[in-house]
mmCIF file of C-alpha atoms and ligand atoms in Angstrom:
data_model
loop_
_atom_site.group_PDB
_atom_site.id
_atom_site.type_symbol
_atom_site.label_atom_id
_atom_site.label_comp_id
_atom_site.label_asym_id
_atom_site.label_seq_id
_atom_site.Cartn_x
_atom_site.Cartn_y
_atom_site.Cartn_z
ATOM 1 C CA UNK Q 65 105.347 113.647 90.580
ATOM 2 C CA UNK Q 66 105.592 110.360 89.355
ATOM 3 C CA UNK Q 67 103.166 109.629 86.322
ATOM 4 C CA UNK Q 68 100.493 106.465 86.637
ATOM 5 C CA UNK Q 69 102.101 104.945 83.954
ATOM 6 C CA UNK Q 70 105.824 105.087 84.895
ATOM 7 C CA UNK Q 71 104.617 103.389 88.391
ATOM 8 C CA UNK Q 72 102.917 100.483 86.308
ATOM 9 C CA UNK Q 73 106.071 100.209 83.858
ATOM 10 C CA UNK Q 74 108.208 100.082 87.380
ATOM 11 C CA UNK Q 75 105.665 97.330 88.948
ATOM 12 C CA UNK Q 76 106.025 95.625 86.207
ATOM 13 C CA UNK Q 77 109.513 95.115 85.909
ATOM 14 C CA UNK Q 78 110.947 91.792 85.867
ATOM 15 C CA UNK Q 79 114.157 92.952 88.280
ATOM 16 C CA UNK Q 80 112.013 93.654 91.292
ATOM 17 C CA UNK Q 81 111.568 90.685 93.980
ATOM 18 C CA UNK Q 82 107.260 90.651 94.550
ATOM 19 C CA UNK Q 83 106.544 91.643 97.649
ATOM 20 C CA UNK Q 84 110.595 92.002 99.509
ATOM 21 C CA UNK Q 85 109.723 94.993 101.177
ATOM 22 C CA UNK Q 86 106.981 93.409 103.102
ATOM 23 C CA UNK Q 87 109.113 91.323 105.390
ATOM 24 C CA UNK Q 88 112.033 93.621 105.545
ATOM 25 C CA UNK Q 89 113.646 95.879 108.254
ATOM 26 C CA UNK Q 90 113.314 98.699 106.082
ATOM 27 C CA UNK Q 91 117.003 99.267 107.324
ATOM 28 C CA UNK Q 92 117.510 100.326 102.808
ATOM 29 C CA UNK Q 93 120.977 101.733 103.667
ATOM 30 C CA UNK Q 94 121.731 98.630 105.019
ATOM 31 C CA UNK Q 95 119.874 96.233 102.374
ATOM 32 C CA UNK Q 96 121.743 93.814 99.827
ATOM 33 C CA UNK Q 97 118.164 93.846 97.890
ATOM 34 C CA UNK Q 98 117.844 97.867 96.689
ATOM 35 C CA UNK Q 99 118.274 96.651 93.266
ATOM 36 C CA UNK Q 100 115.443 94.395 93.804
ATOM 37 C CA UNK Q 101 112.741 96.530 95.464
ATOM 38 C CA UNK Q 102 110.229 98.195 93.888
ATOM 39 C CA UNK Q 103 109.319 100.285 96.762
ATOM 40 C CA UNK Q 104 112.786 101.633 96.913
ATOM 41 C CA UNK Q 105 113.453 102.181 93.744
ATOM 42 C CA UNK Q 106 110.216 104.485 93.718
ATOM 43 C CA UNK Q 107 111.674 106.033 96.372
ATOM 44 C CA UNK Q 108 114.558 106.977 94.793
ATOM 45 C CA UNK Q 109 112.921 108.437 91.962
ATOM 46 C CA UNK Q 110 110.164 110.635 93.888
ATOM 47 C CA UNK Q 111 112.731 111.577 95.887
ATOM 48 C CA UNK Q 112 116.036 112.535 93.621
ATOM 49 C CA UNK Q 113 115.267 116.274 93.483
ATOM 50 C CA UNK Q 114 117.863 116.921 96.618
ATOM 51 C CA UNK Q 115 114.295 119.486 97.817
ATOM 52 C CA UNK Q 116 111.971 116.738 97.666
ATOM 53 C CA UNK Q 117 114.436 114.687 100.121
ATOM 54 C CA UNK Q 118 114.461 117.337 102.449
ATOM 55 C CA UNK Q 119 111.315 116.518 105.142
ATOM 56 C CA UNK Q 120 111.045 119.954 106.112
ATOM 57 C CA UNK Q 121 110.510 121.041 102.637
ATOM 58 C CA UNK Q 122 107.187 121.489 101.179
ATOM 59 C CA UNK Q 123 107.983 119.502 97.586
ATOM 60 C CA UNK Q 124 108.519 116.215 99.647
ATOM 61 C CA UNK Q 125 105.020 116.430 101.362
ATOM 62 C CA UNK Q 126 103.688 117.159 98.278
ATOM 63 C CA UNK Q 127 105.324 113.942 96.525
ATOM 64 C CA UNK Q 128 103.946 111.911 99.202
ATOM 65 C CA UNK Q 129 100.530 113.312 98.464
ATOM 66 C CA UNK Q 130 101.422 112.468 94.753
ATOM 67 C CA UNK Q 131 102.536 108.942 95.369
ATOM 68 C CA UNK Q 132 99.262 108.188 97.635
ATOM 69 C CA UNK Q 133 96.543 110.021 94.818
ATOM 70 C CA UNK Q 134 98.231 107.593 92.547
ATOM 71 C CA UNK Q 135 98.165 104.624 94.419
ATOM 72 C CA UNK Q 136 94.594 105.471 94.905
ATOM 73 C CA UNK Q 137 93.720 105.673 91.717
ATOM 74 C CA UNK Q 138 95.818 102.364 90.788
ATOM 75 C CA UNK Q 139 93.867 100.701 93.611
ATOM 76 C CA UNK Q 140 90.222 101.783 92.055
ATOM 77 C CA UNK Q 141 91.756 100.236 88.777
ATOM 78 C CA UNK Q 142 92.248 97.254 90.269
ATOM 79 C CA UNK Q 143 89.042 97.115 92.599
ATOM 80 C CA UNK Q 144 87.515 97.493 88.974
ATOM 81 C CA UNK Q 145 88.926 94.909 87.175
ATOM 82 C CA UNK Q 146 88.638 91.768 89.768
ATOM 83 C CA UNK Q 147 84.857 92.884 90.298
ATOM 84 C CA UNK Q 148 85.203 94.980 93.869
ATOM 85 C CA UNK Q 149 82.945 97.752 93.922
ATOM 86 C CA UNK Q 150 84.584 99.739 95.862
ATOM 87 C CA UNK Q 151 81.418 101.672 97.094
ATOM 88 C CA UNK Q 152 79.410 99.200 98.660
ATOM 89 C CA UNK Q 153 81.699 97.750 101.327
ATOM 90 C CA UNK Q 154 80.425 98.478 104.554
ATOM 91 C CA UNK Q 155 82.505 101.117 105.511
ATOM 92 C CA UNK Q 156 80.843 101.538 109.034
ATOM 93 C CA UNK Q 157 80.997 98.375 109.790
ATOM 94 C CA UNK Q 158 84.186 97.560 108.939
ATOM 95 C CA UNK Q 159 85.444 100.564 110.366
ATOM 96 C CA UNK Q 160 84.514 99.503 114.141
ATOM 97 C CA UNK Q 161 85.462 95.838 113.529
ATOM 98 C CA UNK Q 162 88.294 97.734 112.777
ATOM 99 C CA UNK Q 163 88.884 99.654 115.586
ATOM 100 C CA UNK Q 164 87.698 96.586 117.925
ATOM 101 C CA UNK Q 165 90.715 94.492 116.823
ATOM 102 C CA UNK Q 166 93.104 97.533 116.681
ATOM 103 C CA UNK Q 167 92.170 97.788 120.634
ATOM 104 C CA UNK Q 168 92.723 93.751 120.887
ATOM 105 C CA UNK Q 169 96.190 93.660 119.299
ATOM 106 C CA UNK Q 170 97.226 97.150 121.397
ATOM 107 C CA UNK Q 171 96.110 95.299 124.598
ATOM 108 C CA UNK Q 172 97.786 91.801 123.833
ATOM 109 C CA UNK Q 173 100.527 91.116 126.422
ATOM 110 C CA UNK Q 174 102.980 90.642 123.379
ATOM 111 C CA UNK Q 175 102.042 94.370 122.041
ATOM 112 C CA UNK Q 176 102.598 95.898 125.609
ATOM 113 C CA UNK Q 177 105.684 93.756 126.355
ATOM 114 C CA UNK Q 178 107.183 94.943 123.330
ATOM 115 C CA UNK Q 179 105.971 98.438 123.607
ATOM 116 C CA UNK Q 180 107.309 98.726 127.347
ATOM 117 C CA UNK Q 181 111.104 97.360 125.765
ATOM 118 C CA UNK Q 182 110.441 100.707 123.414
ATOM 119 C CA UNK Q 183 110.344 103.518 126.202
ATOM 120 C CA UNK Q 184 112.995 101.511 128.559
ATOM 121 C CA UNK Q 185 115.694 101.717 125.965
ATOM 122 C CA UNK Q 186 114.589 105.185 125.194
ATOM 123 C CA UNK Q 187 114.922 105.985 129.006
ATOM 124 C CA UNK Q 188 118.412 104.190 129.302
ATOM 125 C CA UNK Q 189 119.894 106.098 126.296
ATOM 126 C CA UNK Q 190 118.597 109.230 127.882
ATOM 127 C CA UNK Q 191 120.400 108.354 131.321
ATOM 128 C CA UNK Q 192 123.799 106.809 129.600
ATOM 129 C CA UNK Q 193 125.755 109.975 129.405
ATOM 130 C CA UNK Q 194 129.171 107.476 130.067
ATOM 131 C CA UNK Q 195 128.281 105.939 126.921
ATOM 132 C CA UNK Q 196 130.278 108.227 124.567
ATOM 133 C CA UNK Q 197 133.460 107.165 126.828
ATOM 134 C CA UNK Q 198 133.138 103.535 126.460
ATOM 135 C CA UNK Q 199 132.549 103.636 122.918
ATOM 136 C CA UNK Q 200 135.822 105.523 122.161
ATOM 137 C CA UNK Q 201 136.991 102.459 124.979
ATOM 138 C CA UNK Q 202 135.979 100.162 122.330
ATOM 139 C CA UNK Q 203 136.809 101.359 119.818
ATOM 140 C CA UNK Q 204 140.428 101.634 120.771
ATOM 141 C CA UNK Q 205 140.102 97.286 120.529
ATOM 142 C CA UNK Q 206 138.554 97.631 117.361
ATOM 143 C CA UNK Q 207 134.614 96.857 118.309
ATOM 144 C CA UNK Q 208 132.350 99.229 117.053
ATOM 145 C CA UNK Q 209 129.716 100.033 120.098
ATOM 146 C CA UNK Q 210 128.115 102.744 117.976
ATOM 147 C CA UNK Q 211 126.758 99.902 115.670
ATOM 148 C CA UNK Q 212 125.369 98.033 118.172
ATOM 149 C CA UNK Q 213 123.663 101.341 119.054
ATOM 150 C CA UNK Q 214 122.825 101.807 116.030
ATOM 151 C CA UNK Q 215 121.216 98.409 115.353
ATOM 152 C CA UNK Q 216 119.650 98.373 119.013
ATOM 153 C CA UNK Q 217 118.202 102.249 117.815
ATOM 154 C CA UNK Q 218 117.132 101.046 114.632
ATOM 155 C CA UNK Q 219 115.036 98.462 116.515
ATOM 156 C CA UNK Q 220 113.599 99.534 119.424
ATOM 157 C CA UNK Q 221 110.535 100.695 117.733
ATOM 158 C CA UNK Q 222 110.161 98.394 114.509
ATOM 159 C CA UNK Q 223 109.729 95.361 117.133
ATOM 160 C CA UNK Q 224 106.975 96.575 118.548
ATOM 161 C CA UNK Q 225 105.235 97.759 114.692
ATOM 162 C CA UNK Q 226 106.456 94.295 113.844
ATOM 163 C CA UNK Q 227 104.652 92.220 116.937
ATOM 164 C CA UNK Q 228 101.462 94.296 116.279
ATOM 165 C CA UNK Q 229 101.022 93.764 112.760
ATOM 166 C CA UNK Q 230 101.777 89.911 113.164
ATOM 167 C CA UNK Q 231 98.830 89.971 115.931
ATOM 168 C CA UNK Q 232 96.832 91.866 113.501
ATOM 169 C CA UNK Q 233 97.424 89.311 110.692
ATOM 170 C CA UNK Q 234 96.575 86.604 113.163
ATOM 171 C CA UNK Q 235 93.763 87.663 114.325
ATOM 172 C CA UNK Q 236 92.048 88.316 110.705
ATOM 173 C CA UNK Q 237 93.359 85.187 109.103
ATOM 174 C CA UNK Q 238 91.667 83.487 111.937
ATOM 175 C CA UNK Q 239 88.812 85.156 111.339
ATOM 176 C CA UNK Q 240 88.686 84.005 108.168
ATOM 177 C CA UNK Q 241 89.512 80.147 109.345
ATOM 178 C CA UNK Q 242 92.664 80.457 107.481
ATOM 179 C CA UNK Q 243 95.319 78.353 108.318
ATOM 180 C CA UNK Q 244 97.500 78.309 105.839
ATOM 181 C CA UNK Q 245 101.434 78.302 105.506
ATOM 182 C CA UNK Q 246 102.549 81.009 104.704
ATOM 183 C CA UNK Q 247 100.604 83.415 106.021
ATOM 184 C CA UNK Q 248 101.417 87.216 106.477
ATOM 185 C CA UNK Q 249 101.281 86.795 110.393
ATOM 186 C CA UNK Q 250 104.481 84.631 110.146
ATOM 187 C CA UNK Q 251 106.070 86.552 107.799
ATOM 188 C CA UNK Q 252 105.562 89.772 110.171
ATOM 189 C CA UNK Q 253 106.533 87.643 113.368
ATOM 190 C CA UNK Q 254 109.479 86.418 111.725
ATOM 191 C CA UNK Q 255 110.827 90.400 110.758
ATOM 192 C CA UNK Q 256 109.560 91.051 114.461
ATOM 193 C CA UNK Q 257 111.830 87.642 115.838
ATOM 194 C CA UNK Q 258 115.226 88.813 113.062
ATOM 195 C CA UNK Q 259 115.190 92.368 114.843
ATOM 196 C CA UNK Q 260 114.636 91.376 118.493
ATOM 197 C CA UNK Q 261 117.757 88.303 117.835
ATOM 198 C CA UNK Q 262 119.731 91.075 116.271
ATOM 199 C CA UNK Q 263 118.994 93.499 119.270
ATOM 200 C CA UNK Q 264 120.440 90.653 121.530
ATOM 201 C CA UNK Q 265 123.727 90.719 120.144
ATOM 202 C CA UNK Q 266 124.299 94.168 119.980
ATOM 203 C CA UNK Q 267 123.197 94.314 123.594
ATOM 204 C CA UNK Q 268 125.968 91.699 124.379
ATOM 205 C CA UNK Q 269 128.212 94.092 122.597
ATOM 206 C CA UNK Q 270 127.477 96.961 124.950
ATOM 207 C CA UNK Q 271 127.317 94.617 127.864
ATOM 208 C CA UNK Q 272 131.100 93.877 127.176
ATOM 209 C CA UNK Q 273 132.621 97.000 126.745
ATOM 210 C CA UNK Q 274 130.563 98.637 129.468
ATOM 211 C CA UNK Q 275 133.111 100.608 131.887
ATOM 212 C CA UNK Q 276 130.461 100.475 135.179
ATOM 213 C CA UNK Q 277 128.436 97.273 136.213
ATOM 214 C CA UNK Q 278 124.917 98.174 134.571
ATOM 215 C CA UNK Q 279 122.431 95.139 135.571
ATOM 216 C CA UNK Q 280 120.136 96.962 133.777
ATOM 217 C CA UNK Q 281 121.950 95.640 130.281
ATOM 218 C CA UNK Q 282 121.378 92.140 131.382
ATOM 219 C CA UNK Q 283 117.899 92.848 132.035
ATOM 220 C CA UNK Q 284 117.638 94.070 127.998
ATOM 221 C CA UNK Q 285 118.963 90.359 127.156
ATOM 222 C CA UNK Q 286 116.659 88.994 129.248
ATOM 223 C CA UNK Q 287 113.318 90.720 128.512
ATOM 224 C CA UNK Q 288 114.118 90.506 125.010
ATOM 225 C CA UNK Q 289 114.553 86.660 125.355
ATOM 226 C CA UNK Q 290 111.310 86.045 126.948
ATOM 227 C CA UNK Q 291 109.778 88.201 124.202
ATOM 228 C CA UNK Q 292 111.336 85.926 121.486
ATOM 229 C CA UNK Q 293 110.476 82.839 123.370
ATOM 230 C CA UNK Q 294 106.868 84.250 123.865
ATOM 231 C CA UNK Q 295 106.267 85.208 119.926
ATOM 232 C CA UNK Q 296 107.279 81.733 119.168
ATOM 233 C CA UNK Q 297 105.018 79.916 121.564
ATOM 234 C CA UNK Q 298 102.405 82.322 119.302
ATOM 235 C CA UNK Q 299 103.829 81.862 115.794
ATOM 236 C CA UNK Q 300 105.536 78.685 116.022
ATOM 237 C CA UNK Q 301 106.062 78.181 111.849
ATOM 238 C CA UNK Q 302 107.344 81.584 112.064
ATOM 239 C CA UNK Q 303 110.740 80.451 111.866
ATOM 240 C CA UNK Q 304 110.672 78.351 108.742
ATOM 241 C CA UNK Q 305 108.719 81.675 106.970
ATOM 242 C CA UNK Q 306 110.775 82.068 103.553
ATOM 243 C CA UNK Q 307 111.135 85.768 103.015
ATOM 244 C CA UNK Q 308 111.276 86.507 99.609
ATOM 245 C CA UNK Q 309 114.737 87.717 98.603
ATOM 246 C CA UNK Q 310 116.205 87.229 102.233
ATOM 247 C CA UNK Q 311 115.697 83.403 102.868
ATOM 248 C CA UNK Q 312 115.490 82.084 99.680
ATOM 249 C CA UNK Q 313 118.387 81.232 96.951
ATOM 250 C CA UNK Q 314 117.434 83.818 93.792
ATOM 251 C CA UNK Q 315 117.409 81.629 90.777
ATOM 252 C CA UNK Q 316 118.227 84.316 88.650
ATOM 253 C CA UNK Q 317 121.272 85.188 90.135
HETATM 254 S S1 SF4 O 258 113.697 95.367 100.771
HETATM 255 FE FE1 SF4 O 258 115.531 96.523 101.242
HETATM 256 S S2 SF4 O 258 115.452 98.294 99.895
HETATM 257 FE FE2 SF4 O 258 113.406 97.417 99.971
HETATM 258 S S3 SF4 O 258 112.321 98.576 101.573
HETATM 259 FE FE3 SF4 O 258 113.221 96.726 102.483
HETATM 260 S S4 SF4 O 258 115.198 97.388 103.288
HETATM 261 FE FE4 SF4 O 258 114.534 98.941 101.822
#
């Protein structure tokens, strides 16, 4: 279990990018930043015994405990020394103004739009048993179909986690008459807007090298257009969000 004080020495460090893994696409095997994150390099190092890696394994469970007791106890640190007592927040109260804006973000058309995309691709996959032929079809021309299922896989479910917590984000920072730029809500809608134009293109992909005339592909493209279109209408600085270690040039590199 990693010790309190090798997590501060790690947080610490100079290397790390603050805050990259919060506008991510948690896609690490796929990241040009792992020597930048701090959340993946404590990953790496809760997780190197090969048991702990293994999900089905007691030992990783019990790192994950480790990790959150920890945090915890970092987190009542910190409560202590910028003057939060911890104790007397409101914990009823805030737990059903919590729940009430849970149930408004669940219910905004953007959430279910986005949720719906998540079960239709699941149900396509499901009924796409011709799949495995044109894939070995495309890959005889040198296109790689499998990674634009992999990338279409990947996000079929982050969107949706994406859209929510930038509807979350919106809704508190308005609550607090914050309108500043840049806000969390843009930095989640702009994650949510990178995986839904990725999607897109691997969906062209398929579209191409697809052997029968499935409208349904097209459909993909389009719904997922309209949901891009939509989320800018809502986050319209979105866009210009600088994500730290993505969008910006590193100085010290
Ligand atoms: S920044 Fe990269 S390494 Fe870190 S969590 Fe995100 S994808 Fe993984």
């Amino acid at each position: 279990m990693m010790k309190r004080d090798r997590l501060k020495k790690l947080a610490s460090d100079e290397r790390f990018i603050s805050g990259i893994y919060n506008y991510c696409d948690r896609w690490c095997e796929r990241c040009p930043q792992t020597s930048r994150c701090l959340n993946f390099a404590m990953s790496e190092e809760e997780l190197s015994d090969p048991e702990a890696r293994d999900i089905q394994n007691d030992a990783f469970w019990k790192t994950l405990s480790g990790v959150f007791e920890e945090t915890l106890e970092l987190l009542r640190e910190s409560a202590k020394e910028w003057g939060i007592d911890l104790e007397t927040l409101d914990s009823k109260g805030d737990l059903e103004s919590m729940k009430a804006k849970d149930a408004a973000v669940k219910n905004h058309v953007l959430s279910r739009a986005a949720k719906r995309y998540s079960g239709w691709v699941e149900d396509w996959f499901k009924e796409r048993e011709t799949l495995f032929f044109e894939m070995a079809a495309a890959a005889r021309e040198g296109v790689s179909l499998e990674e634009a299922v992999e990338v279409i896989r990947w996000y079929q479910y982050f969107i949706c986690a994406k859209v929510m917590r930038a509807l979350h984000g919106k809704s508190e920072e308005e609550e607090e008459g914050c309108d500043e730029f840049p806000s969390d809500s843009d930095g989640s809608a702009k994650i949510a807007l990178i995986a839904i134009d990725r999607s897109i293109g691997a969906w062209a992909v398929i579209q191409h090298y697809l052997t029968d005339d499935d409208k349904e592909v097209i459909d993909f493209i389009a719904f997922l257009d309209s949901l891009r279109q939509a989320m800018e209408e809502t986050f319209p600085k979105a866009r210009s969000f600088i994500r730290p270690g993505f969008d910006e040039i590193d100085p010290s590199r």
